[in-house]
Structure formats: C-alpha cells, structure tokens
Short mmCIF file of C-alpha atoms in Angstrom, two decimals:
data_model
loop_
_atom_site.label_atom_id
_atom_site.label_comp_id
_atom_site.label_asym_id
_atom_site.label_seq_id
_atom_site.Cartn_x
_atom_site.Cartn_y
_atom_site.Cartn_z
CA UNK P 1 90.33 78.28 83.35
CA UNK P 2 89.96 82.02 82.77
CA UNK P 3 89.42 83.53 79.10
CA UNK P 4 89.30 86.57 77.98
CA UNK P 5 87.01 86.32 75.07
CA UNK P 6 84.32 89.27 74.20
CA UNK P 7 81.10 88.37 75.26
CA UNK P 8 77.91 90.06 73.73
CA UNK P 9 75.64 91.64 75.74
CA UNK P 10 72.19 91.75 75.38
CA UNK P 11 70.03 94.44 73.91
CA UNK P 12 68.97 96.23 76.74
CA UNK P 13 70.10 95.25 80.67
CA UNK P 14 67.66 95.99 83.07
CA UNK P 15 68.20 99.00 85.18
CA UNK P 16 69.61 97.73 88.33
CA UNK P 17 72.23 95.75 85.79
CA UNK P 18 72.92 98.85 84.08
CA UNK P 19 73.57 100.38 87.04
CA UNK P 20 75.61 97.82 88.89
CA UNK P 21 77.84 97.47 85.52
CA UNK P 22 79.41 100.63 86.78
CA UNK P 23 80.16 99.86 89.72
CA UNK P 24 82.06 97.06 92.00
CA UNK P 25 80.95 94.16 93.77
CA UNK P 26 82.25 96.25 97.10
CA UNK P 27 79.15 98.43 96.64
CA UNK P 28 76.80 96.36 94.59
CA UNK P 29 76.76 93.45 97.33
CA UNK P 30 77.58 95.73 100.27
CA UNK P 31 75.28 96.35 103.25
CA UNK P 32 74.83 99.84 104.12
CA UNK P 33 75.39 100.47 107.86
CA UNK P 34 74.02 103.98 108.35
CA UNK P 35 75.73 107.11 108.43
CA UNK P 36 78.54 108.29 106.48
CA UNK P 37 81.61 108.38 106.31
CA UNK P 38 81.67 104.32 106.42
CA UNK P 39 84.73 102.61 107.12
CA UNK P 40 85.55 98.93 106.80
CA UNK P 41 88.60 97.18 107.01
CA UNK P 42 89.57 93.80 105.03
CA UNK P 43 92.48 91.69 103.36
CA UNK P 44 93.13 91.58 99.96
CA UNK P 45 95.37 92.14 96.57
CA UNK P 46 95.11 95.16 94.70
CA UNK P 47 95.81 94.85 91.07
CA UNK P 48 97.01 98.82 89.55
CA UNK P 49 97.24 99.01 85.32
CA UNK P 50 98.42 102.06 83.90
CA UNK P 51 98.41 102.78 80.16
CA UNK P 52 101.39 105.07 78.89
CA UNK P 53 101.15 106.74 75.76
CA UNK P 54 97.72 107.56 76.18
CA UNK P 55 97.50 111.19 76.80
CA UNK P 56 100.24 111.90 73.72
CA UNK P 57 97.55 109.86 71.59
CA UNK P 58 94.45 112.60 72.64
CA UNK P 59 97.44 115.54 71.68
CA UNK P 60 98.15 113.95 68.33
CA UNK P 61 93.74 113.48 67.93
CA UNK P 62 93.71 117.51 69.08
CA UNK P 63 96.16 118.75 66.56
CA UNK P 64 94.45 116.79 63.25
CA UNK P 65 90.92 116.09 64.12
CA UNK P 66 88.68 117.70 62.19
CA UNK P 67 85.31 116.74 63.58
CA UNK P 68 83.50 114.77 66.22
CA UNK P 69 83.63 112.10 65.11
CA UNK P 70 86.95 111.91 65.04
CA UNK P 71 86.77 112.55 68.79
CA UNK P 72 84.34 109.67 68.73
CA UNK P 73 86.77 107.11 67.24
CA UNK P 74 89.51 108.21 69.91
CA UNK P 75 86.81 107.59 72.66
CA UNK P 76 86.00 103.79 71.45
CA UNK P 77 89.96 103.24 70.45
CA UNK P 78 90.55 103.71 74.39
CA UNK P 79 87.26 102.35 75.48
CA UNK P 80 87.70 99.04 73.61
CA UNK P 81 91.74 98.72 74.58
CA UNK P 82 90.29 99.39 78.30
CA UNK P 83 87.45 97.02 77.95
CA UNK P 84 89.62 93.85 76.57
CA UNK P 85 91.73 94.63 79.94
CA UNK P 86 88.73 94.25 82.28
CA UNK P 87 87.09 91.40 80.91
CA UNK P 88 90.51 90.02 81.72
CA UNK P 89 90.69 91.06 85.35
CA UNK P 90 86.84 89.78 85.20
CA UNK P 91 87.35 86.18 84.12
CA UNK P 92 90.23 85.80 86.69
CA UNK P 93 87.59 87.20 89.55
CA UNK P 94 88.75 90.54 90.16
CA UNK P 95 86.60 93.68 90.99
CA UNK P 96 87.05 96.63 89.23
CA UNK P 97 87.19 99.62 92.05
CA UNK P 98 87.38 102.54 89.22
CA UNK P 99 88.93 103.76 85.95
CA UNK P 100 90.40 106.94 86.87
CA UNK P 101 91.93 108.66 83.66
CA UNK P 102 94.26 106.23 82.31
CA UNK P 103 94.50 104.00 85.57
CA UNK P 104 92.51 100.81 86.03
CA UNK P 105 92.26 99.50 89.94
CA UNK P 106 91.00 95.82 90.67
CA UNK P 107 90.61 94.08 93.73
CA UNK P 108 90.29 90.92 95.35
CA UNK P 109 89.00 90.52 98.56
CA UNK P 110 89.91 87.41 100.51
CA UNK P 111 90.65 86.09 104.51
CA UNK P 112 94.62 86.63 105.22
CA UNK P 113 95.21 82.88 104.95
CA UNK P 114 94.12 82.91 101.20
CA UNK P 115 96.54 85.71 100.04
CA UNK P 116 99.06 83.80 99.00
CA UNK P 117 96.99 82.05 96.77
CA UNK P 118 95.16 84.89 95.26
CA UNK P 119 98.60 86.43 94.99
CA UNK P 120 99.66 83.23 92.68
CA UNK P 121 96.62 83.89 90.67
CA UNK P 122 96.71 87.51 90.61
CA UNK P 123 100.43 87.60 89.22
CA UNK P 124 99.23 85.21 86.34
CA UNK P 125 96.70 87.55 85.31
CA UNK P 126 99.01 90.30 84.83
CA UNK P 127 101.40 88.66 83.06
CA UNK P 128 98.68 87.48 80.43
CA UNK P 129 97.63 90.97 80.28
CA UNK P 130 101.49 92.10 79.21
CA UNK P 131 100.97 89.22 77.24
CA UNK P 132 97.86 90.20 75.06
CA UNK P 133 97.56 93.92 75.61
CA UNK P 134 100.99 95.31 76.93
CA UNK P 135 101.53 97.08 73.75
CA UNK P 136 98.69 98.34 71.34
CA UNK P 137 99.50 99.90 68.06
CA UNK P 138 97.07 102.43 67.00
CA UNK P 139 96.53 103.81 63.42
CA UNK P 140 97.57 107.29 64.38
CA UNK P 141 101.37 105.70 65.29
CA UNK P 142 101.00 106.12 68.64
CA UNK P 143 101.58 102.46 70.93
CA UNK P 144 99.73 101.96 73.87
CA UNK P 145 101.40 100.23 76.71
CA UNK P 146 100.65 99.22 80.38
CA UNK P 147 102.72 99.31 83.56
CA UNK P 148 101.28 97.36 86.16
CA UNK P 149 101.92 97.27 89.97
CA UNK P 150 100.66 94.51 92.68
CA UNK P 151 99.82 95.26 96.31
CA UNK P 152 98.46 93.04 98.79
CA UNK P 153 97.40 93.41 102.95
CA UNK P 154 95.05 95.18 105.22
CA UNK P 155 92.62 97.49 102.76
CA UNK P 156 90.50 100.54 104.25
CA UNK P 157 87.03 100.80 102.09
CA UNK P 158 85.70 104.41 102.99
CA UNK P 159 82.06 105.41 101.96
CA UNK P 160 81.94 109.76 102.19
CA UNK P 161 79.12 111.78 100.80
CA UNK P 162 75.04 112.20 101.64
CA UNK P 163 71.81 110.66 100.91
CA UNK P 164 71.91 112.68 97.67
CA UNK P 165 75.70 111.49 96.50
CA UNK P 166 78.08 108.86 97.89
CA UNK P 167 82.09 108.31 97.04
CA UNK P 168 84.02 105.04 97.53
CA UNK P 169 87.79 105.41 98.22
CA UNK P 170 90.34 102.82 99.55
CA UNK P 171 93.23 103.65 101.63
CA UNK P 172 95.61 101.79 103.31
CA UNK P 173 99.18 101.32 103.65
CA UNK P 174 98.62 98.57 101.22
CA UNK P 175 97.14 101.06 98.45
CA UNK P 176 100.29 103.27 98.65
CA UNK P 177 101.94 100.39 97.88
CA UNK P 178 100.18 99.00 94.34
CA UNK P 179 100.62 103.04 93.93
CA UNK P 180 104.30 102.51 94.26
CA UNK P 181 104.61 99.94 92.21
CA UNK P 182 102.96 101.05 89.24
CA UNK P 183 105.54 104.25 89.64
CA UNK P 184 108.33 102.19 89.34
CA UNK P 185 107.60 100.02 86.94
CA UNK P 186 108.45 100.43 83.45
CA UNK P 187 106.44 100.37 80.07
CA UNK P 188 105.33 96.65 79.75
CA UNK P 189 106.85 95.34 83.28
CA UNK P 190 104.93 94.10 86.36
CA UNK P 191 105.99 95.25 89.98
CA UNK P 192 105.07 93.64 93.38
CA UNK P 193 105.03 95.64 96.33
CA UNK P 194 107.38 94.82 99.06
CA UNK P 195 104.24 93.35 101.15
CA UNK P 196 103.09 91.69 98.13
CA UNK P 197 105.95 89.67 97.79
CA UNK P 198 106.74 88.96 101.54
CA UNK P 199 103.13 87.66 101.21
CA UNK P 200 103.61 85.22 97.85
CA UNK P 201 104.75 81.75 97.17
CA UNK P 202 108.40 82.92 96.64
CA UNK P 203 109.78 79.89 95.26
CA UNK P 204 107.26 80.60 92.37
CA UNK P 205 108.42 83.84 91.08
CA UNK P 206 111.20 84.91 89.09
CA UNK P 207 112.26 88.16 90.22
CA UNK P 208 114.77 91.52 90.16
CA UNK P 209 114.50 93.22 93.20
CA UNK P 210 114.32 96.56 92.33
CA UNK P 211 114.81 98.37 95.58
CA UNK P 212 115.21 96.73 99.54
CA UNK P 213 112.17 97.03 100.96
CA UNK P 214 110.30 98.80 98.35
CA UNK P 215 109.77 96.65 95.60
CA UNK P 216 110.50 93.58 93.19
CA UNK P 217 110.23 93.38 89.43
CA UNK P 218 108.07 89.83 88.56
CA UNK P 219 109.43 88.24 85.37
CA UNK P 220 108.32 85.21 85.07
CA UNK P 221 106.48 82.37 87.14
CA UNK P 222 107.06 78.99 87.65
CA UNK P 223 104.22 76.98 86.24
CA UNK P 224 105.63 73.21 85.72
CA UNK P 225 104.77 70.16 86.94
CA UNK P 226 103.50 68.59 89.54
CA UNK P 227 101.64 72.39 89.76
CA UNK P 228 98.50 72.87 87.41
CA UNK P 229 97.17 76.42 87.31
CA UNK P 230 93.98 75.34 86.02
CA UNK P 231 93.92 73.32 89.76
CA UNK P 232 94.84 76.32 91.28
CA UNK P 233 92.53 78.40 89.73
CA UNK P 234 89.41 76.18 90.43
CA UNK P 235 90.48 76.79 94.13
CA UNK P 236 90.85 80.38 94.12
CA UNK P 237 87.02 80.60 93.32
CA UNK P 238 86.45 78.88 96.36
CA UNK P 239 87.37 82.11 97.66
CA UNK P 240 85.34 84.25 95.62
CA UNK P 241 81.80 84.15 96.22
CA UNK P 242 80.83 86.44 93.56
CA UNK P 243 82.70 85.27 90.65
CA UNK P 244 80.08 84.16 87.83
CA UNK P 245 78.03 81.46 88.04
CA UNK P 246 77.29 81.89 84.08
CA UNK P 247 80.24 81.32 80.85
CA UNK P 248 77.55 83.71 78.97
CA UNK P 249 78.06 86.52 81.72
CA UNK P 250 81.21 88.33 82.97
CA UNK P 251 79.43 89.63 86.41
CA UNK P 252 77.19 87.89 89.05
CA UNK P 253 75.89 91.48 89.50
CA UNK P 254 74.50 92.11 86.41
CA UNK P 255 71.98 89.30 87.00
CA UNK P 256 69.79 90.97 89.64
CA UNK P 257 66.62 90.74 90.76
CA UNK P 258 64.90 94.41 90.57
CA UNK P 259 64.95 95.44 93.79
CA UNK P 260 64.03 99.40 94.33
CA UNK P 261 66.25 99.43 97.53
CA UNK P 262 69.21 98.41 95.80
CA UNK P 263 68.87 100.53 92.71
CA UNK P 264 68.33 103.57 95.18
CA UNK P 265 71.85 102.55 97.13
CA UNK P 266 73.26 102.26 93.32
CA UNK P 267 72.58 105.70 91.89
CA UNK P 268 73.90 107.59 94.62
CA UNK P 269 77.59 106.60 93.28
CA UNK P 270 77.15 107.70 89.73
CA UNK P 271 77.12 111.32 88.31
CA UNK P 272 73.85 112.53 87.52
CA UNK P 273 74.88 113.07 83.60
CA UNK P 274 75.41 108.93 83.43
CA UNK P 275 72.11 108.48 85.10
CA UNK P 276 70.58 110.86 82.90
CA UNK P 277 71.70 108.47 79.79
CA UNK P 278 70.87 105.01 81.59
CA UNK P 279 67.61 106.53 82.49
CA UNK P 280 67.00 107.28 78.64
CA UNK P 281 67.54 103.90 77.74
CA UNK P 282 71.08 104.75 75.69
CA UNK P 283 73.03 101.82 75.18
CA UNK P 284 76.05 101.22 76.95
CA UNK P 285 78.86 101.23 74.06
CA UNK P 286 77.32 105.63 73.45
CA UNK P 287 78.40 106.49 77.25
CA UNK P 288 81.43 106.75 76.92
CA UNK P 289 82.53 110.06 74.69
CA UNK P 290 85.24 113.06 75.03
CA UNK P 291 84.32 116.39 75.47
CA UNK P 292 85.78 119.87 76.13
CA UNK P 293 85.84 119.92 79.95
CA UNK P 294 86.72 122.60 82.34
CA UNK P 295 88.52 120.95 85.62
CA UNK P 296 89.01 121.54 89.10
CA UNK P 297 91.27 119.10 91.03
CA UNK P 298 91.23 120.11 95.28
CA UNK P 299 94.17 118.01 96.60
CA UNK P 300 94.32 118.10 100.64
CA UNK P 301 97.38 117.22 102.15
CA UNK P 302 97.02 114.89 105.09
CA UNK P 303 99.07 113.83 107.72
CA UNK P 304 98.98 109.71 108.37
CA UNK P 305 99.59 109.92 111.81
CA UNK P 306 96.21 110.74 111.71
CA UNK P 307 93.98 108.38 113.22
CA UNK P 308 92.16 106.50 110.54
CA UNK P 309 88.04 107.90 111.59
CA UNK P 310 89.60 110.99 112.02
CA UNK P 311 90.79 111.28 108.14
CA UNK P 312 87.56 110.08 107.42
CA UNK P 313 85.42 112.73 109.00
CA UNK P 314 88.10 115.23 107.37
CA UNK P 315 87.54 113.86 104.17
CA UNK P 316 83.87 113.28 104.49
CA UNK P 317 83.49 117.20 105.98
CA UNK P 318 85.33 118.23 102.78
CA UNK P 319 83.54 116.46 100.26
CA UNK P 320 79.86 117.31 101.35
CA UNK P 321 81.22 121.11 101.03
CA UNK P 322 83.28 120.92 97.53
CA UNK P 323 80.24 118.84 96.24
CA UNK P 324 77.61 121.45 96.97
CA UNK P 325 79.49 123.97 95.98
CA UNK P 326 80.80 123.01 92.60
CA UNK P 327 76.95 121.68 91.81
CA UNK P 328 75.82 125.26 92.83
CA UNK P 329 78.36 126.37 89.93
CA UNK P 330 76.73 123.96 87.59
CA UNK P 331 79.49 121.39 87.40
CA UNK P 332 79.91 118.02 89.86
CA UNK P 333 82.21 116.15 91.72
CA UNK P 334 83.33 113.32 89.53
CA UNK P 335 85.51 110.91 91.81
CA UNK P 336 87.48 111.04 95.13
CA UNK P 337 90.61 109.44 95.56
CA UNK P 338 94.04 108.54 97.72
CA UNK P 339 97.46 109.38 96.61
CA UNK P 340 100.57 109.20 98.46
CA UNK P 341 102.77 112.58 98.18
CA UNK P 342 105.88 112.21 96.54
CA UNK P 343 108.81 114.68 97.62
CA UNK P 344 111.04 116.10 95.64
CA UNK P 345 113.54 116.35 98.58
CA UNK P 346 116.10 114.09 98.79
CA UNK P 347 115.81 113.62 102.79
CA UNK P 348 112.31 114.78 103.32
CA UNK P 349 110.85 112.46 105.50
CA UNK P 350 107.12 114.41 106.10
CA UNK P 351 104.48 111.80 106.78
CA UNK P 352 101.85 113.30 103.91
CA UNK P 353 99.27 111.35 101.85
CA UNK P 354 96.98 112.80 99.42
CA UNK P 355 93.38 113.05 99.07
CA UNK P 356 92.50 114.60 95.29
CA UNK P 357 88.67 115.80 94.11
CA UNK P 358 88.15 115.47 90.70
CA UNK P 359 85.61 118.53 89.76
CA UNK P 360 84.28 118.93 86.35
CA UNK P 361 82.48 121.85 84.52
CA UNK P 362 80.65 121.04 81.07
CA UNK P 363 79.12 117.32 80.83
CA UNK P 364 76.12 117.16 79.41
CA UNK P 365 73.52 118.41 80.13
CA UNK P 366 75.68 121.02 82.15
CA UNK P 367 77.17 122.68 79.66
CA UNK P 368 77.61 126.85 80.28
CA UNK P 369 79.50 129.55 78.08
CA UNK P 370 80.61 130.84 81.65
CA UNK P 371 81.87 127.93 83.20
CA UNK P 372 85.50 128.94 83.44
CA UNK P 373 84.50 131.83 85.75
CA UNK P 374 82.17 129.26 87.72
CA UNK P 375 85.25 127.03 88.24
CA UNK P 376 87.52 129.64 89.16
CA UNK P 377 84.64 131.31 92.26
CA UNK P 378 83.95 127.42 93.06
CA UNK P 379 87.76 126.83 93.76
CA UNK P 380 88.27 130.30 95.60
CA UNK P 381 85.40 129.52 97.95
CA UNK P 382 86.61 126.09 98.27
CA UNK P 383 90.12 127.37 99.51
CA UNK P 384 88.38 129.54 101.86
CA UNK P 385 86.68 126.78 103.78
CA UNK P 386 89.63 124.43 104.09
CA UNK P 387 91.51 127.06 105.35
CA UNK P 388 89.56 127.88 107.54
CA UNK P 389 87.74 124.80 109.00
CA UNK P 390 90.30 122.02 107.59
CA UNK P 391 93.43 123.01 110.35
CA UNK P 392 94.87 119.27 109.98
CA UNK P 393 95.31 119.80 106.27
CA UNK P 394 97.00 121.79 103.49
#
C-alpha cells in the first residue's frame, strides 16, 4: 500500500541521479530515436494539481519582506507543500511530467486495457491528496489549497529542440481535457474529464456531473467489501515497470548506473543555471530559490486541424529560433508547453490550441542591469520571425 512518508535522502546523489531527479521516467528511460522533433503516441491518465492561493501568498511576502531570507522561507514554504504532494503521486507510481508555476502534471502510462484500473487507483490518490494537503495554512494567513483535474486516453509525447537543448511537451485531446478539469473544479474538489469517466469503473464513483459531456465532479469512491484497494493496488504495479523496487527510495531512476550516454541525453532538458549548481555539488533542498526575474511568454496560436507532425515541425521551427535568440540576449528558454484557448465569445467555435514559451531574463549566473531592454529586442525579433515564417499561426 502507498505512503506518503518523507524519506531522507542521502548526502550527495551521484550525478546521473541528480540529474534524473528532475526529470520523468518518459525521458530518463526513453530511447532516443534521432532527429527532433520526436513524436510518440501512448495511453494513459494524466493527473493535473493546481494550488490556489499561491500567488496572493508571494504579494503578501513582497509587501513585508524585508530581506532574503525572507524570500528564502517563502521558497521552502512552497517547495516543501509541493514536495509532500509528489512523494504522494510517487508512492502511488505516477511520473511527474513538470511543475510549471503553481501546476503539478503526473502521468501514468499504461496499455488501453489497464485504464480502468489505473483510473481506480489514480482517483484514490487524489482524494488522499484533498485529504492531507487540500488546504495548508501558512503563518502569513494565507491557506493554500489544490484543485485537481483527471484525464485519461491517447497522449502525444513531443521531444523539440537541438543537440545543445531539448523540450518535452504532451498534447493530445486527452491533455486539454485534465486542462479542463482542473478549470472547473473548485478549491479542494477533484474533476474527471468526460473521457476519464467514460473510461472508469462507474459503479465505483460517486459523482455530480458538472456539465454533459464535459465533465464530472468525483466525491467519493466506493471502497467496501468484497473490494480491497490494497489488492488492487498490488495489481496496478503489475503495470508499472518502473515503480520502485526499494521502501528506502521514491524513484527507480535515481538508482542508476553512471552511464556517460545517459547523463549526456539528461542535461540537454535542464537549464544551464540548474546544471551549473548540480555540477558544483549544491545540495538539492538550495535549488530551489525566488528571484527578481524579467519574463517573456511567446504564445502561438495553432489551429488543431493541423495534422499532428505538422504542429510539431511548427513548434520545433519556433523553438530552435526563440531559444537562440533569447540566449543571445543573455536569458533562456525555461519550459514549453500546450494550452487550449479559451474564448471569451459565447458562440465562438474557432478550433485554436495554444503553444506558450516561457523566457526568462536574470537567473543566476545571467544576471544584467539591462535585461529589460534585452527582453523587449528578444520579443520584437521574435514577432518578426513568426510573422513572417510561422503563416499557420498567430
């Protein structure tokens, strides 16, 4: 059965641990097939947790802080409420795709005849979550709370960049869907995507259906006799093949054999001011921090009537461009990722998804008294070319 107890790490991991630890199993255990972009298609249930309340918490920290360190204590409040949440997703044999902001995306990747099952287990996990973390009361007076959203289906993993810098995004109808959910789900509530719950054991949720065809609202499961969870759970790992073979260690990655291949593969998906600090030997709980950023967020407007290879090579041609460009301007291309376009037209029915890059100006190590003006030429040049070579997108 899955806990969610802190385990201690040791001292020091080595390198190709330290590396993996930030990163999923998709990429860690992934065979590289050549040239980007790489696109691979599989089945699986897509786990979204958004924390609310987060960004008033940094405003209150803005307005009284009087020093670094109390920057520093708002950096470990988050990273510690964020940590407690993935060990969670961990012991119940999820894969953590990326933290983006204030939203946490897990996956589990399965054959189509095991969804149901990892559905089951899936929906248990969240509501444990709700359970332990769904509201967090900081000193400050500001609560912390989650919304979560569950998606499940066909999943596109997309690999973009060069031998220099590589991005992993998912897309998929699917992934518009846990997206969905999390928007309509309140502080504290769990919502299943229409998919998701054509997909499930029905008879084993209690439900509000929110909206036809859109979404449900889980409230409760039905865990009684003659069904045992802790059964059920001991054959959902049948499915996973990388779910830990250790109680002392959260990750089957993190016990790798050094292999210079693999650690090569690795660094190409993390920003060169994290590598900087693994390659210094910094321990792991002194990467995270919050600084005074400047940002640059590119969103392209897509069409998805677009054939899937073909937004690839859009998004790929894109990317290599924005990337050299905003590392010419001393800042880097932090993350790359799908969104579905929300209208604000009652009857629009436009076809649009979103693909956002996340820029940044000022980590360390890249820090510039000028870098506002760098941002500003980076994102004027960057207009240029997409209007230019990028006709399918806005």
């Amino acid at each position: 059965m899955a806990t969610g107890d802190r385990l201690v790490a040791p001292p020091l991991w080595p390198l190709e641990a330290r590396l993996a630890a930030l990163l999923p199993d998709l990429l860690v255990f992934r065979k590289p097939r050549g040239s980007e972009p790489e696109l691979a298609t599989a089945q699986g249930v897509l786990l979204g947790v958004h924390v609310t309340g987060f960004t008033a918490l940094m405003d209150r920290f803005s307005l009284s802080c009087k020093s670094e360190h109390d920057m520093d204590k708002l950096a470990h409040i988050f990273s510690y409420y964020i940590s407690d949440i993935v060990e969670h997703v961990l012991c119940f044999g999820g894969d953590i795709l990326n933290i983006t902001g204030n939203v946490l995306l897990a996956l589990w990747t399965v054959e189509q005849n095991q969804l149901s099952d990892i559905i089951t287990l899936v929906a248990k996990c969240s509501l444990e979550i709700q359970e332990k973390f769904g509201i967090y009361h900081t000193r400050e007076g500001q609560d912390l709370q989650l919304k979560i959203g569950l998606s499940a289906g066909r999943i596109s993993q997309v690999i973009v960049g060069d031998e220099q810098r590589q991005y992993l995004l998912v897309i998929g109808r699917d992934v518009d869907g846990v997206q969905l959910a999390q928007r309509l789900a309140q502080a504290n509530e769990i919502v299943l995507s229409w998919n998701c719950w054509k997909l499930c054991e029905q008879y084993m949720f209690e439900v509000e259906i929110m909206r036809e065809d859109e979404a449900v609202k889980l409230r409760d499961m039905r865990i009684s006799d003659p069904f045992d969870f802790d059964e059920h759970f001991d054959k959902c790992l049948d499915y996973l093949p990388h779910y830990r073979t250790s109680a002392d260690i959260l990750r089957t990655a993190l016990e790798l054999d050094p292999d210079s291949a693999l650690e090569q593969t690795l660094r190409k998906h993390i920003m060169k001011s994290l590598l900087k600090k693994i390659d210094e030997g910094q321990p792991m709980e002194y990467i995270s921090e919050f600084r005074t950023v400047t940002t640059v967020l590119v969103s392209l407007e897509l069409h998805k009537t677009e054939w899937m290879l073909h937004l690839c090579h859009l998004i790929q041609e894109a990317a290599l461009y924005i990337s050299t460009v905003i590392e010419k301007g001393g800042g880097q291309l932090s993350r790359i990722f799908m969104f579905d376009k929300v209208s604000t037209k009652e009857f629009d029915t436009s076809a649009l998804k979103g693909c956002m890059f996340l820029c940044v100006f000022g980590l360390p190590g890249d820090k510039k008294p000028d870098e506002c003006a760098h941002a500003l030429e980076s994102s004027f040049s960057i207009f240029s070319f997409c209007w230019e070579n990028l006709a399918e997108t806005k």
